[in-house]
mmCIF file of C-alpha atoms and ligand atoms in Angstrom:
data_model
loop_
_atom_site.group_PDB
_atom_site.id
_atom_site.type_symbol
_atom_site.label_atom_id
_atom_site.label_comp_id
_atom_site.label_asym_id
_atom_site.label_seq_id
_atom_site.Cartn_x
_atom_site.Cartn_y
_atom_site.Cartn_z
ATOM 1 C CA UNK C 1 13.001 58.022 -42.508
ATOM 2 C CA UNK C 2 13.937 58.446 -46.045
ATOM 3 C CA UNK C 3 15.824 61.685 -46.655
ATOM 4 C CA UNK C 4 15.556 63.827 -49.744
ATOM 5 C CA UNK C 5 17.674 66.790 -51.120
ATOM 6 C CA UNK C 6 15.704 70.320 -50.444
ATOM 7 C CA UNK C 7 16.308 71.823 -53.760
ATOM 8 C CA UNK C 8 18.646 74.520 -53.860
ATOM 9 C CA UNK C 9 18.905 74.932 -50.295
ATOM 10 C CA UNK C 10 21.258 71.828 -50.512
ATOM 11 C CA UNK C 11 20.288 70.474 -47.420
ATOM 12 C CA UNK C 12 18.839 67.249 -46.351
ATOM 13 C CA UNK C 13 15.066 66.433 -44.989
ATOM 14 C CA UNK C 14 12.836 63.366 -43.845
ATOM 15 C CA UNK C 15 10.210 63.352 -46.578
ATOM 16 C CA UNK C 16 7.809 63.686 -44.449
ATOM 17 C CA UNK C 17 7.645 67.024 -42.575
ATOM 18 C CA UNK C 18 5.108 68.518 -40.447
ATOM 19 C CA UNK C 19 2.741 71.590 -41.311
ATOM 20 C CA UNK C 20 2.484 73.724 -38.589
ATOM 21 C CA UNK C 21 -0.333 75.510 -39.455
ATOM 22 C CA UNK C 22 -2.434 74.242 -36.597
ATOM 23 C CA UNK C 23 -0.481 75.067 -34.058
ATOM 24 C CA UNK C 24 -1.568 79.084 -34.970
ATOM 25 C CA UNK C 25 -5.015 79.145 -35.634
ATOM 26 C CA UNK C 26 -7.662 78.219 -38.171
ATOM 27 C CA UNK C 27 -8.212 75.045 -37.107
ATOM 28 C CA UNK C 28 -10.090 75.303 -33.671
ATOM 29 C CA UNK C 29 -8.619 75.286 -30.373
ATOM 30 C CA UNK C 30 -4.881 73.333 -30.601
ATOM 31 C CA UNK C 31 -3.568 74.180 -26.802
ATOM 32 C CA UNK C 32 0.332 75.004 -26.070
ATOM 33 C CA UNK C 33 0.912 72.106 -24.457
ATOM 34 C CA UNK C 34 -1.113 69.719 -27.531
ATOM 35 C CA UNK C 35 1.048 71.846 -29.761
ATOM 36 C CA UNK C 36 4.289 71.362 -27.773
ATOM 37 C CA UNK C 37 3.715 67.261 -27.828
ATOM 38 C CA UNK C 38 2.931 67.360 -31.618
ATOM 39 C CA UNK C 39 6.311 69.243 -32.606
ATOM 40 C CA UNK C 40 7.839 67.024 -30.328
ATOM 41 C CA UNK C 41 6.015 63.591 -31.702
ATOM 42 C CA UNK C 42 6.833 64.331 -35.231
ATOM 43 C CA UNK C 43 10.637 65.298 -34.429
ATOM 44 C CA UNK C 44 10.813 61.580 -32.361
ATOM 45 C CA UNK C 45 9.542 60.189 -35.281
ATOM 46 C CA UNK C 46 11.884 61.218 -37.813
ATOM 47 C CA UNK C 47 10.581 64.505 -39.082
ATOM 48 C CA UNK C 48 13.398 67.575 -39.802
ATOM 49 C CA UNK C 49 11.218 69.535 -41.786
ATOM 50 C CA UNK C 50 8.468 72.011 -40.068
ATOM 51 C CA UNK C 51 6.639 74.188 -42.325
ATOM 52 C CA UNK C 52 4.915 77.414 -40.170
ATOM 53 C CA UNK C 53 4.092 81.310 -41.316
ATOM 54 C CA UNK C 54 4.360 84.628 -39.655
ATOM 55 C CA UNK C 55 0.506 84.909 -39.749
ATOM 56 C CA UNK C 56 -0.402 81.561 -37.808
ATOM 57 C CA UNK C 57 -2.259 82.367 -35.347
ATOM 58 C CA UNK C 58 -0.303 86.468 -36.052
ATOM 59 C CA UNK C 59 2.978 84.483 -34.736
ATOM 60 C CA UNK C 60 1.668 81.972 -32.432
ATOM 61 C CA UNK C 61 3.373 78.880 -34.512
ATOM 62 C CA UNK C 62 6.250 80.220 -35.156
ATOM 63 C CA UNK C 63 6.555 81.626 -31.512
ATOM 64 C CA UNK C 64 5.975 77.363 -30.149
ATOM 65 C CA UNK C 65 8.403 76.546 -32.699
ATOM 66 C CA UNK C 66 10.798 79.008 -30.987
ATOM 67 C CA UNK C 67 9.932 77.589 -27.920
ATOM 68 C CA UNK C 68 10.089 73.884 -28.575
ATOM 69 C CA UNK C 69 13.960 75.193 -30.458
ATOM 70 C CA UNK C 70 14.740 75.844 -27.345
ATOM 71 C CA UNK C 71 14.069 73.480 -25.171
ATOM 72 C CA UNK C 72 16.493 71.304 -26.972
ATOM 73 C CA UNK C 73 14.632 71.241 -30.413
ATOM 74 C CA UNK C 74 17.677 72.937 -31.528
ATOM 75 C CA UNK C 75 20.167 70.494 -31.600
ATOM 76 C CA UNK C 76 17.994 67.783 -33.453
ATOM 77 C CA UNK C 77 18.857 68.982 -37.220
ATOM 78 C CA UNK C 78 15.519 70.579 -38.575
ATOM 79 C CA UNK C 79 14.946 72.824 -41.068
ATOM 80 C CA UNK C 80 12.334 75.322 -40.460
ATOM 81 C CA UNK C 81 10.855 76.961 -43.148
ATOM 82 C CA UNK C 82 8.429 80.063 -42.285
ATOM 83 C CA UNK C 83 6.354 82.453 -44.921
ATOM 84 C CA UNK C 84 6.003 86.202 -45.103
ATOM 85 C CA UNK C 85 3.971 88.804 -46.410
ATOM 86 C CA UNK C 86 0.007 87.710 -45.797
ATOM 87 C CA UNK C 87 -0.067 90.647 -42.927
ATOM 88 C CA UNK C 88 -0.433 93.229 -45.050
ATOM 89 C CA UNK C 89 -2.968 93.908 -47.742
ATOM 90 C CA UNK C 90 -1.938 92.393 -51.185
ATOM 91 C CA UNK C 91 -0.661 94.844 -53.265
ATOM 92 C CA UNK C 92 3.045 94.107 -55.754
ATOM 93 C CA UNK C 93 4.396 97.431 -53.529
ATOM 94 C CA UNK C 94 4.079 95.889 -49.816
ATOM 95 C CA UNK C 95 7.194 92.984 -51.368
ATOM 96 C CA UNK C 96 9.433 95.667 -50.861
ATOM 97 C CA UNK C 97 12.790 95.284 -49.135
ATOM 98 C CA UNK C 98 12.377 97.691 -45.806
ATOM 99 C CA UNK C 99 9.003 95.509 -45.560
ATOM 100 C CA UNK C 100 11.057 92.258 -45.715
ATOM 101 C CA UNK C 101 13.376 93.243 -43.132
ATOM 102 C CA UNK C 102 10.888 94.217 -40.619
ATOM 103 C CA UNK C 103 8.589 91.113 -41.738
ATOM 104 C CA UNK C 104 12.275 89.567 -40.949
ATOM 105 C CA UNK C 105 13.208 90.750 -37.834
ATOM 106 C CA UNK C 106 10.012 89.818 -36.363
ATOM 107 C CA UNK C 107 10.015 86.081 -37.639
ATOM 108 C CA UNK C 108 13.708 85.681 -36.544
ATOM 109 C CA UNK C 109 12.759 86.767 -32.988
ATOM 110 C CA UNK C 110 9.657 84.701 -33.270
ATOM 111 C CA UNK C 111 11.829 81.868 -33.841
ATOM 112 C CA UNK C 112 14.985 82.821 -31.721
ATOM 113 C CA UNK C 113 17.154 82.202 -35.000
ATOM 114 C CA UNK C 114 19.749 84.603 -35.851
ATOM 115 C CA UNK C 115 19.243 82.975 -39.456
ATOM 116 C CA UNK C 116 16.301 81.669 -41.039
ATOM 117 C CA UNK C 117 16.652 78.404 -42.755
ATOM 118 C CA UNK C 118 14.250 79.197 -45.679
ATOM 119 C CA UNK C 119 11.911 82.126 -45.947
ATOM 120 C CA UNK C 120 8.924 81.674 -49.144
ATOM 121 C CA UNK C 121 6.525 84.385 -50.294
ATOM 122 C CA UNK C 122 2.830 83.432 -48.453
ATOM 123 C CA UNK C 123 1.021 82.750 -52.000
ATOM 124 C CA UNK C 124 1.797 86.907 -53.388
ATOM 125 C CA UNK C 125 -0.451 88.052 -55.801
ATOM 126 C CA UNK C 126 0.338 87.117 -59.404
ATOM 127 C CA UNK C 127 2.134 89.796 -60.451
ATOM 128 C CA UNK C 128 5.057 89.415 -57.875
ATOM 129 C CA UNK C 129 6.102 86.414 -59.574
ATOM 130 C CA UNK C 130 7.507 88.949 -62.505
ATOM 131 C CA UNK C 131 8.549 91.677 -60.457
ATOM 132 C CA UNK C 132 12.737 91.388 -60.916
ATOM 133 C CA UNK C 133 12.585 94.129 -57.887
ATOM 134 C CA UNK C 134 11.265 91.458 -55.705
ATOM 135 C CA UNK C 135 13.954 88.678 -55.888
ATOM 136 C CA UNK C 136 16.602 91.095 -55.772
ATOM 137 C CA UNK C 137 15.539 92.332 -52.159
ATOM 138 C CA UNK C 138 15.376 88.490 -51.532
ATOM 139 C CA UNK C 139 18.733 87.798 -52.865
ATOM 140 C CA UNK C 140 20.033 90.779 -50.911
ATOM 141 C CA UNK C 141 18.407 89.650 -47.616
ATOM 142 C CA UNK C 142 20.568 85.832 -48.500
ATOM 143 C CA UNK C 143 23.881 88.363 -48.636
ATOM 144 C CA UNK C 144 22.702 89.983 -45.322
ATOM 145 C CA UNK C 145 22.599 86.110 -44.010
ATOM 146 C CA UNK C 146 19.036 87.023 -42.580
ATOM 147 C CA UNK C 147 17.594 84.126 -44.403
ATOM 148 C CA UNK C 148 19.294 81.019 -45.627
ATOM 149 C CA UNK C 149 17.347 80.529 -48.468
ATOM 150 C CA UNK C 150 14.190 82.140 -50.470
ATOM 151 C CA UNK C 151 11.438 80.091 -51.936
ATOM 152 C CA UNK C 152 7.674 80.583 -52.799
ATOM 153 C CA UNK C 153 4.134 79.370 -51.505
ATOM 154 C CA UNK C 154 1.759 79.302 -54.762
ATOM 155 C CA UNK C 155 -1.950 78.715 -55.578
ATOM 156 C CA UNK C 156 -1.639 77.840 -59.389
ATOM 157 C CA UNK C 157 0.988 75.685 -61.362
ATOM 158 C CA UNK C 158 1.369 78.791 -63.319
ATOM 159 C CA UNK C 159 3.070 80.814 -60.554
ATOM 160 C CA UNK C 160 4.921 77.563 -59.795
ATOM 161 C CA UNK C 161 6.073 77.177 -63.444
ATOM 162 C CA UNK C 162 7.110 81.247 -63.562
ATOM 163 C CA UNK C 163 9.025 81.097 -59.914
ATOM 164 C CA UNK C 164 11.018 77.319 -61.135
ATOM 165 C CA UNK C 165 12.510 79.648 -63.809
ATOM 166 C CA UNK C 166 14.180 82.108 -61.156
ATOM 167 C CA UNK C 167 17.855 81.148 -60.454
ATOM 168 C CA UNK C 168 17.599 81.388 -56.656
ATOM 169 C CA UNK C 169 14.213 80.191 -56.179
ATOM 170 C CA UNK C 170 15.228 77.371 -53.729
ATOM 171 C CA UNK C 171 11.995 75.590 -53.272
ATOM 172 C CA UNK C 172 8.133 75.547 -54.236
ATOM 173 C CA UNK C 173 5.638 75.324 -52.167
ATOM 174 C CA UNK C 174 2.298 73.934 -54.104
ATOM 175 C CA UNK C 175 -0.805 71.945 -53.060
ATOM 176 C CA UNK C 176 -0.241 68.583 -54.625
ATOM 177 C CA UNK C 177 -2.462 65.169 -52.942
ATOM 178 C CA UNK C 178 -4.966 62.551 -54.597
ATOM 179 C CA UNK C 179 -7.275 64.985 -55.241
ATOM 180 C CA UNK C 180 -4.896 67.958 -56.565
ATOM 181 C CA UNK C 181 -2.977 65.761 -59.464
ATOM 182 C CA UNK C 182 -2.332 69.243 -62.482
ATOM 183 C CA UNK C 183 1.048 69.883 -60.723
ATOM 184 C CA UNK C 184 1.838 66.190 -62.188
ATOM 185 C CA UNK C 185 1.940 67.588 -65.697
ATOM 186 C CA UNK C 186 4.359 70.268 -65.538
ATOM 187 C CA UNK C 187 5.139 71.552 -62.357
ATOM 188 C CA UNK C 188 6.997 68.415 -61.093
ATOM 189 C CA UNK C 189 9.036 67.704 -63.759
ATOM 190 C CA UNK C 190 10.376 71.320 -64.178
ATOM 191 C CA UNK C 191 11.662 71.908 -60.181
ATOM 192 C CA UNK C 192 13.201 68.271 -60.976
ATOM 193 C CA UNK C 193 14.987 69.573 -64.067
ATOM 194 C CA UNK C 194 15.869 72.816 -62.076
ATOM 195 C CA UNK C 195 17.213 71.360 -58.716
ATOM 196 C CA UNK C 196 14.311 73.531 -57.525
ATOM 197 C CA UNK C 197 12.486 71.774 -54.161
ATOM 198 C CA UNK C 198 8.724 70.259 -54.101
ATOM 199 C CA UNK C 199 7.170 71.237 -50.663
ATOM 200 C CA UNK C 200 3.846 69.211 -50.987
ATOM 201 C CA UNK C 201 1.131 70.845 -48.794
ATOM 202 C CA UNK C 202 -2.516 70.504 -47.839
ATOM 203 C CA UNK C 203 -1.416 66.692 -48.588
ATOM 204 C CA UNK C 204 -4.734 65.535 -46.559
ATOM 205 C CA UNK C 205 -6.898 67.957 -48.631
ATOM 206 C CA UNK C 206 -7.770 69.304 -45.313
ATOM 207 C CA UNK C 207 -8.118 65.850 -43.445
ATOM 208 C CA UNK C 208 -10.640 64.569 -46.035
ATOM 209 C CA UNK C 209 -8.221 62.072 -47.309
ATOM 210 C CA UNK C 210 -8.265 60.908 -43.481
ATOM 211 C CA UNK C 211 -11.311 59.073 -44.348
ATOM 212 C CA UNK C 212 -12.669 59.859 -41.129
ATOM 213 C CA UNK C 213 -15.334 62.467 -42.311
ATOM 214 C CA UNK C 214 -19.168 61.737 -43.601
ATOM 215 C CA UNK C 215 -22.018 64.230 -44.491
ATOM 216 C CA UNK C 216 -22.956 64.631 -40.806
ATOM 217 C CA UNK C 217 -18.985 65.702 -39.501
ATOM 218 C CA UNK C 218 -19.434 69.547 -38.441
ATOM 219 C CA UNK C 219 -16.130 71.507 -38.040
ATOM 220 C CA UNK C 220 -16.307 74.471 -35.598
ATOM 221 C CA UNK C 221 -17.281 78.382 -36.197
ATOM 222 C CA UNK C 222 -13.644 79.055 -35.698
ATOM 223 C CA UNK C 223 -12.008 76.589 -38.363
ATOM 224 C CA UNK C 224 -11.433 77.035 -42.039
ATOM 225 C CA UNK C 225 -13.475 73.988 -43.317
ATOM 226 C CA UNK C 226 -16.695 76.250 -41.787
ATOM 227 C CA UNK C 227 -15.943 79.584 -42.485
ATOM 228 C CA UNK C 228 -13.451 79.162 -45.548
ATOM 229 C CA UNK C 229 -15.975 76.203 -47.627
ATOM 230 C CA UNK C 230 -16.607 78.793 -50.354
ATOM 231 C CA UNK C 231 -13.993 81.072 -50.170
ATOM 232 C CA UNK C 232 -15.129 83.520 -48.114
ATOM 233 C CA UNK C 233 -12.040 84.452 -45.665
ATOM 234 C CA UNK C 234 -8.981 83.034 -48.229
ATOM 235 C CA UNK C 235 -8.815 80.974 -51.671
ATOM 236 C CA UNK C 236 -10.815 78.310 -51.593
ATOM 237 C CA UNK C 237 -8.563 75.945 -52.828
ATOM 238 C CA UNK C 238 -6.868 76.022 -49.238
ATOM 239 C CA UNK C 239 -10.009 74.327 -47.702
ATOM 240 C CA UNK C 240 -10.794 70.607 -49.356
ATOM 241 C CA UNK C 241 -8.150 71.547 -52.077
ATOM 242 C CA UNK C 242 -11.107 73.294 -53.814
ATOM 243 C CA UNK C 243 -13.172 70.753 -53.838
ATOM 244 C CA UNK C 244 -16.712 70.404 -52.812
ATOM 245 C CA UNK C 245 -17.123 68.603 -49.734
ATOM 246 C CA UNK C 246 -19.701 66.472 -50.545
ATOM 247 C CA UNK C 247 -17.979 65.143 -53.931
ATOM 248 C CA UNK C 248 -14.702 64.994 -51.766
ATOM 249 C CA UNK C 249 -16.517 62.094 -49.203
ATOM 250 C CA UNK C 250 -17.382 60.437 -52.567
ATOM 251 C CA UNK C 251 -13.586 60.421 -53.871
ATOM 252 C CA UNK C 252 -12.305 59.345 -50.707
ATOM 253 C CA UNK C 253 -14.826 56.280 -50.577
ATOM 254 C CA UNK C 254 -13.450 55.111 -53.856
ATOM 255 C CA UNK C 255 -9.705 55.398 -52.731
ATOM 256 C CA UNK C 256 -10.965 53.169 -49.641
ATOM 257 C CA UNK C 257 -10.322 50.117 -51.672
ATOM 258 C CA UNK C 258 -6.766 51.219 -52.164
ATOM 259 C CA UNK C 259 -5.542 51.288 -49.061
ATOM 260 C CA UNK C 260 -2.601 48.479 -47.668
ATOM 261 C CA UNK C 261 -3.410 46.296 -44.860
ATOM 262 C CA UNK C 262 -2.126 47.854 -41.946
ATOM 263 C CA UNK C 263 -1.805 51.201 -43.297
ATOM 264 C CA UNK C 264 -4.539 53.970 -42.872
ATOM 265 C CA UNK C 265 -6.053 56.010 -45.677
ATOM 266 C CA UNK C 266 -4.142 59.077 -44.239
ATOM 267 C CA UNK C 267 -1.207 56.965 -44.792
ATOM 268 C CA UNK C 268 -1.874 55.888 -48.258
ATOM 269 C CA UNK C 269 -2.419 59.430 -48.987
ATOM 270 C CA UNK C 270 0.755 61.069 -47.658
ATOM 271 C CA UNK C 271 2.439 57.817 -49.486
ATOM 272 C CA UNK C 272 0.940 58.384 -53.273
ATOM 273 C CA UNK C 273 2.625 61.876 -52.557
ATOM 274 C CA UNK C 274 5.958 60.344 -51.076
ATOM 275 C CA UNK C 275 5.702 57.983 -54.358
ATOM 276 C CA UNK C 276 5.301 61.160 -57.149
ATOM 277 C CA UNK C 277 8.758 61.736 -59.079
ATOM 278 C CA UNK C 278 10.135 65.313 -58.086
ATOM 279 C CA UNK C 279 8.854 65.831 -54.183
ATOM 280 C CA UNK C 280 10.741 67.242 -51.820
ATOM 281 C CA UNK C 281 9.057 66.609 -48.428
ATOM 282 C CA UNK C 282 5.532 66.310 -47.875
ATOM 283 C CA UNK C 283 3.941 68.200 -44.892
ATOM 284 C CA UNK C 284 0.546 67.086 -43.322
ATOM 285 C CA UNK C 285 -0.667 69.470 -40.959
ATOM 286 C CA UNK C 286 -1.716 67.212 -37.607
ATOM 287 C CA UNK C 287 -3.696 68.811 -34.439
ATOM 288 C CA UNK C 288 -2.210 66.184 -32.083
ATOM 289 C CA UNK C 289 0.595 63.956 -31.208
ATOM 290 C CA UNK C 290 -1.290 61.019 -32.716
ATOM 291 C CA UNK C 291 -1.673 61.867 -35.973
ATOM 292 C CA UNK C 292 1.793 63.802 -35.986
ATOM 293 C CA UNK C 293 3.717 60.271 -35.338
ATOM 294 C CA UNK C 294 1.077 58.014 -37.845
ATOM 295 C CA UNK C 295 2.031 60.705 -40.536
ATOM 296 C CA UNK C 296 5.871 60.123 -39.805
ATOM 297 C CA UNK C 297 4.972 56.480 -40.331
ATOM 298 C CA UNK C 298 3.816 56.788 -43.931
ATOM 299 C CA UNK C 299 7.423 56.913 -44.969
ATOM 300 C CA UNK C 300 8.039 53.762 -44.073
ATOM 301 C CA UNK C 301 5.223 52.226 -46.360
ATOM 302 C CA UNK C 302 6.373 50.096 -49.155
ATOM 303 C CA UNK C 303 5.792 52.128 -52.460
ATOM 304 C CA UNK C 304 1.857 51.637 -53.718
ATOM 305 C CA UNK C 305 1.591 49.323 -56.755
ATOM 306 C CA UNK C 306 1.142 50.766 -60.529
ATOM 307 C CA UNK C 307 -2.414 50.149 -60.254
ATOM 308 C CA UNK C 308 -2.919 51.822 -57.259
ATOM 309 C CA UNK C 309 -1.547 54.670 -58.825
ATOM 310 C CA UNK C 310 -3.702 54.210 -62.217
ATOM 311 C CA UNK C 311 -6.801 54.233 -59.933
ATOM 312 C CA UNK C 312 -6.372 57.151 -58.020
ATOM 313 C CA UNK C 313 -5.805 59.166 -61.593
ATOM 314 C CA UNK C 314 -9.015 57.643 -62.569
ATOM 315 C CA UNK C 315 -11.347 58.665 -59.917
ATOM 316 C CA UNK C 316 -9.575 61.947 -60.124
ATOM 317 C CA UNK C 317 -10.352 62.483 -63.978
ATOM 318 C CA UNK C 318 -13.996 61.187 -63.334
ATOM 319 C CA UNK C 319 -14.590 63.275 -59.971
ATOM 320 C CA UNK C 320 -12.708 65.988 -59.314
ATOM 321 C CA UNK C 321 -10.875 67.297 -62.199
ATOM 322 C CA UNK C 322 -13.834 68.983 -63.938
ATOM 323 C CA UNK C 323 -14.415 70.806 -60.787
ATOM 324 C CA UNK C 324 -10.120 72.183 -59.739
ATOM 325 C CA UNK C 325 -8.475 71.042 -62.848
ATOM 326 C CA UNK C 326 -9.049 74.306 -64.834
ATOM 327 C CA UNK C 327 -8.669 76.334 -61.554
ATOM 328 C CA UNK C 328 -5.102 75.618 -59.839
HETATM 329 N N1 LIG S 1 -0.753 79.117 -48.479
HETATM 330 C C1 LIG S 1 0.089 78.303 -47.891
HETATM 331 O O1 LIG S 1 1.277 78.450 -47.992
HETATM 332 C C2 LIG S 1 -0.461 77.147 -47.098
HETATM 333 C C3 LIG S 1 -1.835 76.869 -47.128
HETATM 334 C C4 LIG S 1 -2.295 75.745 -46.482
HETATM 335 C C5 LIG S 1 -1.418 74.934 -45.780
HETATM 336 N N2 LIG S 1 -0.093 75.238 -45.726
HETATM 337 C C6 LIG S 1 0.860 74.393 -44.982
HETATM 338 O O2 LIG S 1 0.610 73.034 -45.292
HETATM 339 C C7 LIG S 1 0.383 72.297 -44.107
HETATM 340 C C8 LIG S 1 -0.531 71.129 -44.398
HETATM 341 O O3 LIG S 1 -1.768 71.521 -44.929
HETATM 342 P P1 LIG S 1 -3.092 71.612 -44.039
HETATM 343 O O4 LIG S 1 -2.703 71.524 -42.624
HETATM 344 O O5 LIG S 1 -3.840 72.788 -44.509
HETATM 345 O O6 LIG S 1 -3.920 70.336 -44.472
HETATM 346 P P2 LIG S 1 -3.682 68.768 -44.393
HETATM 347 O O7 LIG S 1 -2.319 68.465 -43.945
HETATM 348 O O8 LIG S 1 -4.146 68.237 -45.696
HETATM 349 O O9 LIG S 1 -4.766 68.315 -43.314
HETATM 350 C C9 LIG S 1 -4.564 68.486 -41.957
HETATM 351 C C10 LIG S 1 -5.719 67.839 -41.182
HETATM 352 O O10 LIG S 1 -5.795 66.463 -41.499
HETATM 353 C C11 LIG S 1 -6.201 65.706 -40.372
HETATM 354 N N3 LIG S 1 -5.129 64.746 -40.058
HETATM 355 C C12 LIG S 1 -3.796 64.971 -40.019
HETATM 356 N N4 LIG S 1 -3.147 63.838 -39.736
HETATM 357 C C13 LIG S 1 -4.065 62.867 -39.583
HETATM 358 C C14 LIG S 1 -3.993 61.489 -39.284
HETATM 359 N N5 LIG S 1 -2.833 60.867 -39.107
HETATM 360 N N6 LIG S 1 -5.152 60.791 -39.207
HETATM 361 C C15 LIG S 1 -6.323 61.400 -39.407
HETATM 362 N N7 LIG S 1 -6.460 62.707 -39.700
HETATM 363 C C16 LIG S 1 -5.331 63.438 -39.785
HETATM 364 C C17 LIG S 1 -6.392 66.692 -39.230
HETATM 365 O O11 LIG S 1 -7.778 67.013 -39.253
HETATM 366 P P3 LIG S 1 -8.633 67.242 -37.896
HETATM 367 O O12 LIG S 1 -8.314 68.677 -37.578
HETATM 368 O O13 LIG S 1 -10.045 67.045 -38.363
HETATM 369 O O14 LIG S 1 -8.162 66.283 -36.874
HETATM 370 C C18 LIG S 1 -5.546 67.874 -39.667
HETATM 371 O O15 LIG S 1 -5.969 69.086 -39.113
HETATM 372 C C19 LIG S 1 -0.165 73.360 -43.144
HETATM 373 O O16 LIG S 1 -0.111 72.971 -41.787
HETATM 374 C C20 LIG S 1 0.719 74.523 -43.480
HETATM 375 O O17 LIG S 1 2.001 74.383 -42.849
HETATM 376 C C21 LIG S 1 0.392 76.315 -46.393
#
């Protein structure tokens, strides 16, 4: 798989990753042993980059990732990255350093890591972005070699655009896919200029770019793309990238067109991102080995052709930037 630089933590991933979301909750049912064969499908297939948070299923992902480490995960050269801080109520004052430690402590065990490899902020409120108190408890927990590396997880390209401009912000963390195209404009270009990493997530808008969904596909009571469609249990742009569902199916039947022989529209998908100037890694979240090792695969596509490109921007401008553009 093709390997890319990870921003200021210096070190080197396949570009495509795995999310690692659904192996905590949100999602429906994924069972240990599913869970166990997708970290292991992705990691046959070339992936060194898993992506999972402290409050995935309240530790469940991060405690399978621990497990699958060691069981002989460990020795294969991944980076895992985890989040912190969504297990509290939001307030500026919870980003406090005692917090962190504790927050720490727990993900490290979690994990069985002495060291994190990168911690990032799980999408903080606004205002964290310009507290100086913050970073300095994260650059203090780098000198107390708890954590490798410090990045952030953001909702809008403004956050991005404030945490690029940190000096030790190693990575961002932003939704970015054919149907979330604003961090194009500025948010790329500016972790490029800054050595600062591109973590591409939600890359599937949820699954929708899987092409697999129509107007009759029902998702269960217990997963996001129920509960979640309007915002209801966390921001909406985390479900469908903010878009409406309906307009969504309509997108992805236009991209249909697109798509290479022999590839899949997941695969075109995770490849437009693979193909944007300035990513990192991209990391599709999968709920079984299958679709773990048929993400992997997308690397390997040949880069999609300029009009390819031009097309998806146009469906986006007619479609769906009047309804996230002005949002994210
Ligand atoms: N705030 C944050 O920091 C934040 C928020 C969201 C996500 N994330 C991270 O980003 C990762 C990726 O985002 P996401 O999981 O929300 O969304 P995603 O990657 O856009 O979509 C994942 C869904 O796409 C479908 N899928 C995956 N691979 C497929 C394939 N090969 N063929 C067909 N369908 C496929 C599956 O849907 P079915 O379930 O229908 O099979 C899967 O559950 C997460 O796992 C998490 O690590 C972070």
């Amino acid at each position: 798989m093709e390997q890319r630089i990870l921003g200021r933590t210096g070190r080197s991933v396949g570009v495509i990753g795995l999310g690692a979301w659904q192996l905590g909750a949100d999602w429906g049912d994924v069972a240990e042993d599913d869970a166990l064969a997708v970290l292991g499908a992705a990691v046959d297939a070339g992936v060194t980059f898993i992506d999972t948070a402290d409050v995935y299923g309240d530790g469940r992902s991060e405690r399978l990732i621990g497990r699958f480490l060691r069981e002989g995960g460990a020795g294969r050269g991944l980076t895992v990255a985890t989040k912190m801080g969504r297990r509290v109520p939001q307030t500026v004052d919870a980003y406090r350093l005692d917090a962190f430690r504790a927050w720490n402590d727990r993900s490290r065990q979690n994990l069985g890591v002495d060291t994190l490899d990168l911690v990032q902020l799980h999408c903080p409120p606004t205002a964290v972005y310009g507290a100086d108190a913050v970073f300095d408890a994260l650059d203090t927990m780098v000198e107390e070699k708890r954590i490798a590396a410090y990045g952030v997880s953001v909702e809008t390209c403004d956050e991005a655009l404030t945490a690029i401009a940190r000096p030790n912000v190693a990575s961002v963390q932003i939704i970015l896919n054919a149907l979330r195209l604003k961090p194009l404009e500025r948010v790329l270009p500016a972790a490029a200029a800054a050595g600062v990493a591109i973590i591409a997530r939600v890359p599937l808008a949820s699954g929708l770019l899987s092409g697999r969904y129509d107007e009759n596909t029902v998702f269960g009571s217990d997963d996001h793309r129920n509960y979640n469609r309007h915002g209801e249990a966390f921001d909406v742009g985390e479900t469908f990238s903010g878009v409406d569902f309906g307009t969504g199916l309509a997108a992805v039947r236009r991209l249909a067109p697109l798509v290479p022989d022999g590839a899949t529209t997941a695969q075109f998908a995770l490849r437009w991102i693979v193909d944007q100037p300035g990513v990192s890694v991209v990391i599709p979240g999968a709920r079984n080995a299958a679709q773990a090792q048929a993400n992997a695969a997308a690397a390997t596509l040949a880069p999609l052709p300029e009009p390819a490109l031009a097309t998806v921007t146009e469906i986006y401008d007619e479609l769906i930037r009047p309804q996230v553009h002005h949002r994210w």
